[in-house]
């Protein structure tokens, strides 16, 4: 059974940093691209970032470019999102999401999400 | 960037009746080389992550009831729930994956029981 379990969320002050993790199991993690998607409280879904299967290629939404870094450790079956210079508008539930093996950018598995709150 | 819009923002439908949600993209998401529309639909219930319903605009994900169907091509798409059930109360999102550097979702449509 495919499982994605996010962790690392919490309360952080504006300008602070946080690293999110997504532990994957039930599939060959190293064969799949992975994504982060976020959802502000009461709002819609916003794609944040993606990384290819070996970690050599990444892309980001303009709103986080230069502040967030996506990475992965295929030996640990874990996806990461390093978030720096956090702003109030980064407050959201962060989901890791897996596309199908083909790599096309729709998401057939999602984690339960981890809440990041940026506030003083 | 490809901007996705949805209509209506919300709708209330009687149990057993049809619900129709529209999604429009600011540019075509039809890839001519394979004639596929890079458009997906998701269902999200309160407190839960999104669930994939439809991909390639009209292909139902495994396990999704056949009362859910997707149609459309190019820039205009529709998600239809043929006979609304109580468990279908949720917010529904469309998403384009044509642009592989920036994936975008629609703002969502809330479906309730009338």
CSV table of C-alpha atoms in Angstrom, one decimal:
chain,number,residue,atom,x,y,z
A,1,UNK,CA,0.0,0.0,0.0
A,2,UNK,CA,1.3,3.4,-1.0
A,3,UNK,CA,1.8,5.7,2.0
A,4,UNK,CA,3.1,9.3,2.1
A,5,UNK,CA,3.6,10.7,5.6
A,6,UNK,CA,4.6,14.3,6.0
A,7,UNK,CA,6.2,15.8,9.1
A,8,UNK,CA,8.0,18.8,10.3
A,9,UNK,CA,5.3,21.4,10.3
A,10,UNK,CA,4.7,23.8,13.1
A,11,UNK,CA,4.6,27.4,14.3
A,12,UNK,CA,7.5,29.6,13.0
A,13,UNK,CA,8.1,33.3,13.1
A,14,UNK,CA,8.3,35.4,10.0
A,15,UNK,CA,11.7,35.2,8.5
A,16,UNK,CA,12.3,31.8,10.0
A,17,UNK,CA,13.0,28.4,8.5
A,18,UNK,CA,11.5,25.0,8.6
A,19,UNK,CA,12.2,21.7,6.9
A,20,UNK,CA,9.4,19.4,5.9
A,21,UNK,CA,9.8,15.7,5.3
A,22,UNK,CA,7.7,13.2,3.5
A,23,UNK,CA,8.4,9.5,4.2
A,24,UNK,CA,7.3,7.3,1.4
A,25,UNK,CA,6.6,3.6,1.4
A,26,UNK,CA,4.8,0.9,-0.6
A,27,UNK,CA,6.4,1.8,-3.9
A,28,UNK,CA,9.8,2.2,-5.5
A,29,UNK,CA,10.4,5.8,-4.4
A,30,UNK,CA,13.5,6.2,-6.5
A,31,UNK,CA,11.5,5.7,-9.7
A,32,UNK,CA,9.0,8.5,-9.2
A,33,UNK,CA,9.1,12.2,-9.5
A,34,UNK,CA,7.6,13.9,-6.4
A,35,UNK,CA,5.8,17.2,-5.7
A,36,UNK,CA,4.8,19.5,-2.9
A,37,UNK,CA,1.3,21.2,-3.0
A,38,UNK,CA,0.0,23.6,-0.4
A,39,UNK,CA,-3.4,24.8,0.8
A,40,UNK,CA,-3.8,27.9,2.9
A,41,UNK,CA,-6.6,27.6,5.5
A,42,UNK,CA,-10.0,27.7,3.7
A,43,UNK,CA,-8.4,28.2,0.3
A,44,UNK,CA,-7.6,26.2,-2.8
A,45,UNK,CA,-4.7,24.0,-3.8
A,46,UNK,CA,-1.4,25.6,-5.0
A,47,UNK,CA,1.4,23.6,-6.6
A,48,UNK,CA,4.8,24.5,-4.9
A,49,UNK,CA,7.6,22.4,-6.3
A,50,UNK,CA,8.6,19.2,-8.0
A,51,UNK,CA,11.7,17.1,-8.2
A,52,UNK,CA,12.6,14.3,-10.7
A,53,UNK,CA,13.4,10.8,-9.7
A,54,UNK,CA,17.2,11.1,-9.2
A,55,UNK,CA,17.0,14.7,-7.8
A,56,UNK,CA,18.9,16.3,-10.6
A,57,UNK,CA,16.0,18.5,-11.8
A,58,UNK,CA,13.7,20.7,-9.8
A,59,UNK,CA,11.2,23.5,-10.4
A,60,UNK,CA,9.3,25.9,-8.2
A,61,UNK,CA,6.3,28.2,-8.2
A,62,UNK,CA,7.3,31.8,-8.5
A,63,UNK,CA,6.0,32.6,-5.0
A,64,UNK,CA,8.6,30.3,-3.4
A,65,UNK,CA,11.5,30.5,-5.8
A,66,UNK,CA,14.7,31.4,-4.1
A,67,UNK,CA,13.3,30.7,-0.6
A,68,UNK,CA,12.3,27.0,-0.8
A,69,UNK,CA,14.4,24.0,-1.8
A,70,UNK,CA,13.1,20.6,-2.7
A,71,UNK,CA,15.4,17.6,-2.3
A,72,UNK,CA,15.2,13.9,-1.8
A,73,UNK,CA,17.1,11.0,-0.3
A,74,UNK,CA,16.3,7.9,-2.3
A,75,UNK,CA,18.2,5.7,0.2
A,76,UNK,CA,15.9,6.8,2.9
A,77,UNK,CA,12.7,7.0,0.7
A,78,UNK,CA,12.2,10.6,1.9
A,79,UNK,CA,11.3,13.8,0.2
A,80,UNK,CA,12.2,17.2,1.8
A,81,UNK,CA,11.2,20.8,1.5
A,82,UNK,CA,13.5,23.3,3.1
A,83,UNK,CA,11.7,26.6,3.6
A,84,UNK,CA,13.6,29.7,4.4
A,85,UNK,CA,12.6,33.4,4.8
A,86,UNK,CA,9.1,32.3,5.7
A,87,UNK,CA,6.2,34.8,5.3
A,88,UNK,CA,2.7,34.9,6.7
A,89,UNK,CA,1.4,34.0,3.3
A,90,UNK,CA,3.3,30.7,3.4
A,91,UNK,CA,0.9,29.5,6.2
A,92,UNK,CA,-0.8,26.4,4.8
A,93,UNK,CA,-1.1,22.7,4.9
A,94,UNK,CA,1.7,21.2,2.9
A,95,UNK,CA,1.0,18.0,1.0
A,96,UNK,CA,3.5,15.7,-0.7
A,97,UNK,CA,2.0,14.2,-3.8
A,98,UNK,CA,3.1,11.4,-6.1
A,99,UNK,CA,2.4,11.4,-9.9
A,100,UNK,CA,2.0,8.1,-11.7
A,101,UNK,CA,5.0,6.1,-12.9
A,102,UNK,CA,4.8,7.8,-16.3
A,103,UNK,CA,5.8,11.1,-14.6
A,104,UNK,CA,2.8,13.0,-16.0
A,105,UNK,CA,1.9,15.8,-13.6
A,106,UNK,CA,-1.3,14.6,-12.1
A,107,UNK,CA,-1.3,13.1,-8.6
A,108,UNK,CA,-2.6,9.7,-7.8
A,109,UNK,CA,-1.4,9.6,-4.2
A,110,UNK,CA,-1.3,12.3,-1.5
A,111,UNK,CA,-0.1,12.5,2.1
A,112,UNK,CA,-2.3,13.7,4.9
A,113,UNK,CA,-0.4,17.0,5.0
A,114,UNK,CA,1.5,18.9,7.7
A,115,UNK,CA,0.4,22.4,8.8
A,116,UNK,CA,2.9,25.3,8.7
A,117,UNK,CA,1.9,28.4,10.5
A,118,UNK,CA,4.0,31.6,10.1
A,119,UNK,CA,3.1,34.1,12.8
A,120,UNK,CA,4.8,36.2,15.4
B,1,UNK,CA,1.2,30.7,-16.9
B,2,UNK,CA,-1.9,28.7,-17.6
B,3,UNK,CA,-4.8,30.1,-15.4
B,4,UNK,CA,-7.6,27.8,-14.5
B,5,UNK,CA,-11.1,29.0,-13.8
B,6,UNK,CA,-14.1,27.1,-12.5
B,7,UNK,CA,-17.9,27.7,-12.5
B,8,UNK,CA,-20.0,27.8,-10.5
B,9,UNK,CA,-18.2,28.6,-7.2
B,10,UNK,CA,-20.7,26.4,-5.5
B,11,UNK,CA,-23.9,24.5,-6.3
B,12,UNK,CA,-26.5,22.6,-4.4
B,13,UNK,CA,-28.1,19.6,-6.0
B,14,UNK,CA,-30.9,17.3,-4.8
B,15,UNK,CA,-29.9,13.7,-4.1
B,16,UNK,CA,-30.0,11.6,-7.2
B,17,UNK,CA,-29.9,14.7,-9.5
B,18,UNK,CA,-27.1,15.7,-11.9
B,19,UNK,CA,-24.3,18.0,-10.8
B,20,UNK,CA,-22.2,19.7,-13.5
B,21,UNK,CA,-18.9,21.6,-12.9
B,22,UNK,CA,-17.1,23.6,-15.5
B,23,UNK,CA,-13.4,24.3,-15.8
B,24,UNK,CA,-11.7,26.6,-18.3
B,25,UNK,CA,-8.0,27.0,-19.1
B,26,UNK,CA,-6.5,30.3,-20.3
B,27,UNK,CA,-4.8,28.3,-23.1
B,28,UNK,CA,-5.3,24.9,-24.7
B,29,UNK,CA,-4.1,22.0,-22.7
B,30,UNK,CA,-4.5,19.6,-25.6
B,31,UNK,CA,-1.1,18.3,-26.7
B,32,UNK,CA,-1.3,17.8,-30.5
B,33,UNK,CA,1.4,15.1,-30.7
B,34,UNK,CA,-0.6,12.6,-28.7
B,35,UNK,CA,-4.1,14.2,-28.8
B,36,UNK,CA,-4.4,14.1,-25.0
B,37,UNK,CA,-5.8,16.8,-22.8
B,38,UNK,CA,-3.6,17.4,-19.8
B,39,UNK,CA,-6.4,17.9,-17.4
B,40,UNK,CA,-7.3,16.2,-14.1
B,41,UNK,CA,-10.1,16.4,-11.6
B,42,UNK,CA,-9.9,16.0,-7.8
B,43,UNK,CA,-12.4,15.7,-5.0
B,44,UNK,CA,-11.5,17.0,-1.5
B,45,UNK,CA,-13.6,16.4,1.6
B,46,UNK,CA,-13.1,18.5,4.8
B,47,UNK,CA,-10.0,17.5,6.7
B,48,UNK,CA,-8.8,15.2,3.9
B,49,UNK,CA,-6.2,15.4,1.1
B,50,UNK,CA,-7.5,15.6,-2.4
B,51,UNK,CA,-8.5,12.4,-4.2
B,52,UNK,CA,-7.8,11.9,-7.9
B,53,UNK,CA,-11.0,11.3,-9.8
B,54,UNK,CA,-10.3,11.9,-13.5
B,55,UNK,CA,-7.1,12.3,-15.6
B,56,UNK,CA,-6.5,12.9,-19.3
B,57,UNK,CA,-9.8,14.9,-19.0
B,58,UNK,CA,-12.0,11.8,-19.2
B,59,UNK,CA,-10.2,8.7,-17.8
B,60,UNK,CA,-11.6,7.6,-14.5
B,61,UNK,CA,-9.2,6.6,-11.8
B,62,UNK,CA,-9.4,3.1,-10.7
B,63,UNK,CA,-12.1,2.7,-8.0
B,64,UNK,CA,-13.9,5.9,-8.8
B,65,UNK,CA,-17.7,5.3,-9.2
B,66,UNK,CA,-18.9,5.5,-12.7
B,67,UNK,CA,-21.4,8.3,-11.8
B,68,UNK,CA,-18.3,10.6,-12.1
B,69,UNK,CA,-17.4,11.5,-15.7
B,70,UNK,CA,-15.2,14.0,-17.4
B,71,UNK,CA,-15.5,15.6,-20.8
B,72,UNK,CA,-14.2,18.4,-22.9
B,73,UNK,CA,-11.1,19.3,-24.9
B,74,UNK,CA,-8.8,22.2,-25.6
B,75,UNK,CA,-9.8,24.9,-23.1
B,76,UNK,CA,-13.2,23.9,-21.9
B,77,UNK,CA,-13.9,20.9,-19.6
B,78,UNK,CA,-16.8,19.5,-17.5
B,79,UNK,CA,-17.0,17.2,-14.5
B,80,UNK,CA,-20.4,15.5,-14.2
B,81,UNK,CA,-21.8,13.6,-11.3
B,82,UNK,CA,-24.7,11.8,-12.9
B,83,UNK,CA,-26.7,11.0,-9.7
B,84,UNK,CA,-25.5,12.9,-6.6
B,85,UNK,CA,-25.0,10.9,-3.5
B,86,UNK,CA,-24.6,12.2,0.0
B,87,UNK,CA,-20.9,11.1,0.1
B,88,UNK,CA,-20.2,13.3,-2.9
B,89,UNK,CA,-20.5,16.5,-0.9
B,90,UNK,CA,-17.0,18.0,-1.3
B,91,UNK,CA,-15.0,20.6,-3.1
B,92,UNK,CA,-13.9,19.7,-6.6
B,93,UNK,CA,-10.8,21.0,-8.3
B,94,UNK,CA,-9.5,20.8,-11.9
B,95,UNK,CA,-5.8,20.9,-12.6
B,96,UNK,CA,-3.7,21.3,-15.7
B,97,UNK,CA,-0.5,19.5,-16.2
B,98,UNK,CA,0.3,20.6,-19.7
B,99,UNK,CA,2.8,23.1,-18.4
B,100,UNK,CA,5.4,20.9,-16.8
B,101,UNK,CA,7.2,23.8,-15.1
B,102,UNK,CA,4.1,25.2,-13.4
B,103,UNK,CA,1.1,23.1,-12.6
B,104,UNK,CA,-2.0,25.0,-11.8
B,105,UNK,CA,-5.3,24.2,-10.1
B,106,UNK,CA,-8.7,25.8,-10.5
B,107,UNK,CA,-10.2,27.7,-7.5
B,108,UNK,CA,-12.6,24.9,-6.6
B,109,UNK,CA,-16.3,24.3,-6.8
B,110,UNK,CA,-18.2,23.4,-3.6
B,111,UNK,CA,-21.0,20.8,-4.0
B,112,UNK,CA,-23.7,20.5,-1.4
B,113,UNK,CA,-27.0,18.8,-1.1
B,114,UNK,CA,-30.1,20.9,-1.8
